[in-house]
């Protein structure tokens, strides 16, 4: 367990809830917020992993709470538990939990489709609805939806995932409009190829070079997403609303065709 000394930082006094915070990008976001002084809630289906991370980050200010974001009763219970356990309701919500099914469109089952939509889209709606009311009441809040480059472009064997992630941007814009003039902003982050457990197979495959396909020439790391989330969650971003910050090393902005790029 790390030091229990309260950290001073730009999120001191803020309560931040990160869904899917036990792994990958979510874990990096939890780490960043904790280092910047927030009280952090690692809200995850995998409570063992959430508790392990909470212990590592400093269990007095970092809480692990089990939730299934596809179950609205579980999400309501999370919101109530946060308010009780953290000295007040959440100021910051990062809708990060997500899963991806990779298989051809014609092989997607009803269950595959339902799973992609319920975790990657409906869960974000349930959490937004459950946490936004207290933010509006208090006149300040930050909601950040983790979308994807698949929100913008078709990706092979990911039709349901692409649909859900595109929907996350619609939810972002619609929620930002409905929460207007309240001090609560709603934005999205669209990550590119981030080296997390979700991508372990591609990262370890020597025939796959997702890092080399970017304009930066490397895989993204969880901390790249965490730094973007920390910006959008801060007071510095008070004029940024209803929009999407793409953190993909430039992948969607510039696509080279064969022959256009020559080794130098
Ligand atoms: N890794 C990438 O390259 C990449 C790219 C674009 C977008 N994203 C998005 O970023 C987010 C984080 O991805 P990651 O790569 O860190 O994934 P990850 O697999 O490392 O972590 C996902 C976390 O979500 C949790 N989770 C899954 N279902 C849940 C549920 N029903 N309720 C609560 N928690 C649940 C898991 O237990 C896990 O801890 C996801 O929304 C993903 O779609 C990732």
Short mmCIF file of N, CA and C and ligand atoms in Angstrom, two decimals, residues 19-27 43-46 49 67-71 95-100 118-120 124 146-150 161 165 189-199 210 219 225, ligand 1:
data_model
loop_
_atom_site.label_atom_id
_atom_site.label_comp_id
_atom_site.label_asym_id
_atom_site.label_seq_id
_atom_site.Cartn_x
_atom_site.Cartn_y
_atom_site.Cartn_z
N UNK A 19 -15.50 4.11 -14.42
CA UNK A 19 -16.00 2.75 -14.66
C UNK A 19 -14.94 1.97 -15.45
N UNK A 20 -14.87 0.68 -15.19
CA UNK A 20 -13.82 -0.12 -15.83
C UNK A 20 -12.44 0.35 -15.39
N UNK A 21 -12.38 0.88 -14.18
CA UNK A 21 -11.13 1.49 -13.70
C UNK A 21 -10.08 0.49 -13.23
N UNK A 22 -10.41 -0.79 -13.25
CA UNK A 22 -9.48 -1.78 -12.70
C UNK A 22 -8.39 -2.19 -13.68
N UNK A 23 -8.54 -1.83 -14.96
CA UNK A 23 -7.62 -2.36 -15.97
C UNK A 23 -7.31 -1.29 -17.02
N UNK A 24 -6.22 -1.48 -17.71
CA UNK A 24 -5.91 -0.71 -18.92
C UNK A 24 -5.99 0.80 -18.77
N UNK A 25 -6.68 1.43 -19.73
CA UNK A 25 -6.78 2.90 -19.74
C UNK A 25 -7.47 3.41 -18.48
N UNK A 26 -8.50 2.69 -18.02
CA UNK A 26 -9.22 3.11 -16.82
C UNK A 26 -8.31 3.14 -15.60
N UNK A 27 -7.45 2.15 -15.49
CA UNK A 27 -6.51 2.11 -14.35
C UNK A 27 -5.55 3.29 -14.42
N UNK A 43 -14.68 1.72 -10.24
CA UNK A 43 -15.98 1.05 -10.33
C UNK A 43 -15.89 -0.01 -11.42
N UNK A 44 -15.91 -1.26 -11.02
CA UNK A 44 -15.62 -2.31 -12.02
C UNK A 44 -16.36 -3.59 -11.67
N UNK A 45 -16.64 -4.35 -12.70
CA UNK A 45 -17.21 -5.69 -12.55
C UNK A 45 -16.20 -6.61 -11.86
N UNK A 46 -14.94 -6.39 -12.14
CA UNK A 46 -13.88 -7.22 -11.59
C UNK A 46 -13.40 -6.59 -10.28
N UNK A 49 -9.68 -7.17 -8.99
CA UNK A 49 -8.67 -6.31 -9.64
C UNK A 49 -8.81 -4.86 -9.17
N UNK A 67 -19.54 -2.91 -9.69
CA UNK A 67 -20.71 -2.46 -10.46
C UNK A 67 -20.77 -3.25 -11.76
N UNK A 68 -22.00 -3.48 -12.21
CA UNK A 68 -22.20 -3.95 -13.58
C UNK A 68 -22.95 -2.83 -14.29
N UNK A 69 -22.27 -2.12 -15.16
CA UNK A 69 -22.88 -0.92 -15.76
C UNK A 69 -24.06 -1.25 -16.68
N UNK A 70 -24.23 -2.54 -17.02
CA UNK A 70 -25.37 -2.90 -17.88
C UNK A 70 -26.66 -3.08 -17.07
N UNK A 71 -26.55 -2.95 -15.74
CA UNK A 71 -27.68 -3.17 -14.85
C UNK A 71 -27.99 -1.83 -14.15
N UNK A 95 -16.89 7.45 -18.09
CA UNK A 95 -17.54 6.25 -18.61
C UNK A 95 -16.52 5.53 -19.50
N UNK A 96 -15.76 4.66 -18.87
CA UNK A 96 -14.63 4.02 -19.57
C UNK A 96 -14.84 2.54 -19.82
N UNK A 97 -15.64 1.86 -18.99
CA UNK A 97 -15.78 0.40 -19.14
C UNK A 97 -16.21 0.07 -20.56
N UNK A 98 -15.57 -0.91 -21.15
CA UNK A 98 -15.92 -1.29 -22.51
C UNK A 98 -15.35 -2.65 -22.84
N UNK A 99 -16.00 -3.32 -23.78
CA UNK A 99 -15.49 -4.60 -24.28
C UNK A 99 -15.65 -4.61 -25.80
N UNK A 100 -14.92 -5.52 -26.43
CA UNK A 100 -14.95 -5.55 -27.90
C UNK A 100 -15.06 -6.99 -28.38
N UNK A 118 -24.98 -2.93 -24.90
CA UNK A 118 -25.30 -2.71 -23.48
C UNK A 118 -24.08 -2.23 -22.70
N UNK A 119 -22.91 -2.77 -22.99
CA UNK A 119 -21.73 -2.33 -22.21
C UNK A 119 -21.18 -1.01 -22.75
N UNK A 120 -21.06 -0.92 -24.07
CA UNK A 120 -20.36 0.24 -24.65
C UNK A 120 -21.24 1.48 -24.82
N UNK A 124 -23.11 3.51 -20.40
CA UNK A 124 -22.68 4.91 -20.28
C UNK A 124 -23.89 5.81 -20.00
N UNK A 146 -15.51 7.42 -22.90
CA UNK A 146 -14.41 6.88 -23.69
C UNK A 146 -15.00 6.19 -24.92
N UNK A 147 -14.80 6.82 -26.06
CA UNK A 147 -15.32 6.29 -27.33
C UNK A 147 -14.19 5.51 -28.01
N UNK A 148 -13.92 5.78 -29.28
CA UNK A 148 -12.89 5.02 -30.00
C UNK A 148 -12.69 5.62 -31.39
N UNK A 149 -11.59 5.27 -32.01
CA UNK A 149 -11.46 5.59 -33.44
C UNK A 149 -12.55 4.86 -34.23
N UNK A 150 -13.07 3.76 -33.65
CA UNK A 150 -14.17 3.03 -34.30
C UNK A 150 -15.47 3.82 -34.25
N UNK A 161 -19.42 -3.18 -32.38
CA UNK A 161 -18.57 -2.29 -31.58
C UNK A 161 -18.55 -0.89 -32.20
N UNK A 165 -19.85 2.49 -30.41
CA UNK A 165 -18.91 3.58 -30.17
C UNK A 165 -19.32 4.85 -30.91
N UNK A 189 -13.51 11.05 -25.37
CA UNK A 189 -12.14 10.81 -25.83
C UNK A 189 -12.22 9.62 -26.78
N UNK A 190 -11.58 9.75 -27.93
CA UNK A 190 -11.54 8.64 -28.89
C UNK A 190 -10.12 8.09 -28.95
N UNK A 191 -9.84 7.03 -28.21
CA UNK A 191 -8.49 6.46 -28.25
C UNK A 191 -8.24 5.70 -29.54
N UNK A 192 -6.98 5.67 -29.92
CA UNK A 192 -6.56 4.81 -31.03
C UNK A 192 -6.08 3.49 -30.46
N UNK A 193 -4.92 3.03 -30.92
CA UNK A 193 -4.41 1.73 -30.47
C UNK A 193 -3.63 1.89 -29.16
N UNK A 194 -4.24 1.46 -28.08
CA UNK A 194 -3.64 1.62 -26.77
C UNK A 194 -3.20 0.25 -26.26
N UNK A 195 -2.00 0.18 -25.74
CA UNK A 195 -1.46 -1.10 -25.27
C UNK A 195 -2.09 -1.46 -23.92
N UNK A 196 -3.22 -2.15 -23.98
CA UNK A 196 -3.93 -2.59 -22.77
C UNK A 196 -4.27 -4.07 -22.96
N UNK A 197 -4.81 -4.71 -21.91
CA UNK A 197 -5.20 -6.12 -22.07
C UNK A 197 -6.17 -6.37 -23.24
N UNK A 198 -6.99 -5.35 -23.58
CA UNK A 198 -7.92 -5.49 -24.71
C UNK A 198 -7.18 -5.80 -26.01
N UNK A 199 -5.96 -5.31 -26.12
CA UNK A 199 -5.19 -5.45 -27.36
C UNK A 199 -3.97 -6.37 -27.21
N UNK A 210 0.40 -1.83 -35.33
CA UNK A 210 -0.54 -0.73 -35.14
C UNK A 210 0.19 0.53 -34.68
N UNK A 219 2.69 2.63 -30.21
CA UNK A 219 1.42 2.33 -29.58
C UNK A 219 1.11 3.44 -28.57
N UNK A 225 -4.19 8.42 -22.51
CA UNK A 225 -5.63 8.64 -22.31
C UNK A 225 -5.86 9.36 -20.98
N1 LIG B 1 -7.28 -0.33 -25.86
C1 LIG B 1 -7.57 0.32 -26.97
O1 LIG B 1 -6.81 0.34 -27.94
C2 LIG B 1 -8.85 1.10 -27.08
C3 LIG B 1 -9.09 1.80 -28.26
C4 LIG B 1 -10.25 2.53 -28.39
C5 LIG B 1 -11.15 2.56 -27.35
N2 LIG B 1 -10.91 1.86 -26.21
C6 LIG B 1 -11.90 1.93 -25.15
O2 LIG B 1 -11.25 2.31 -23.94
C7 LIG B 1 -11.97 1.74 -22.85
C8 LIG B 1 -11.00 0.99 -21.95
O3 LIG B 1 -10.40 -0.04 -22.72
P1 LIG B 1 -9.15 -0.88 -22.21
O4 LIG B 1 -8.38 -1.23 -23.41
O5 LIG B 1 -8.51 -0.20 -21.07
O6 LIG B 1 -9.92 -2.21 -21.73
P2 LIG B 1 -9.59 -3.30 -20.60
O7 LIG B 1 -10.13 -4.58 -21.14
O8 LIG B 1 -8.17 -3.23 -20.17
O9 LIG B 1 -10.50 -2.81 -19.36
C9 LIG B 1 -11.89 -2.77 -19.42
C10 LIG B 1 -12.44 -2.79 -18.00
O10 LIG B 1 -13.87 -2.70 -18.07
C11 LIG B 1 -14.42 -3.59 -17.08
N3 LIG B 1 -15.80 -3.96 -17.44
C12 LIG B 1 -16.18 -4.73 -18.50
N4 LIG B 1 -17.53 -4.88 -18.48
C13 LIG B 1 -17.99 -4.17 -17.41
C14 LIG B 1 -19.29 -3.96 -16.87
N5 LIG B 1 -20.40 -4.49 -17.43
N6 LIG B 1 -19.40 -3.17 -15.76
C15 LIG B 1 -18.30 -2.64 -15.18
N7 LIG B 1 -17.04 -2.84 -15.64
C16 LIG B 1 -16.89 -3.59 -16.75
C17 LIG B 1 -13.47 -4.78 -17.10
O11 LIG B 1 -13.59 -5.57 -15.91
C18 LIG B 1 -12.11 -4.09 -17.22
O12 LIG B 1 -11.57 -3.79 -15.96
C19 LIG B 1 -13.07 0.88 -23.45
O13 LIG B 1 -14.27 1.62 -23.51
C20 LIG B 1 -12.56 0.61 -24.85
O14 LIG B 1 -13.61 0.32 -25.76
C21 LIG B 1 -9.78 1.13 -26.05
#
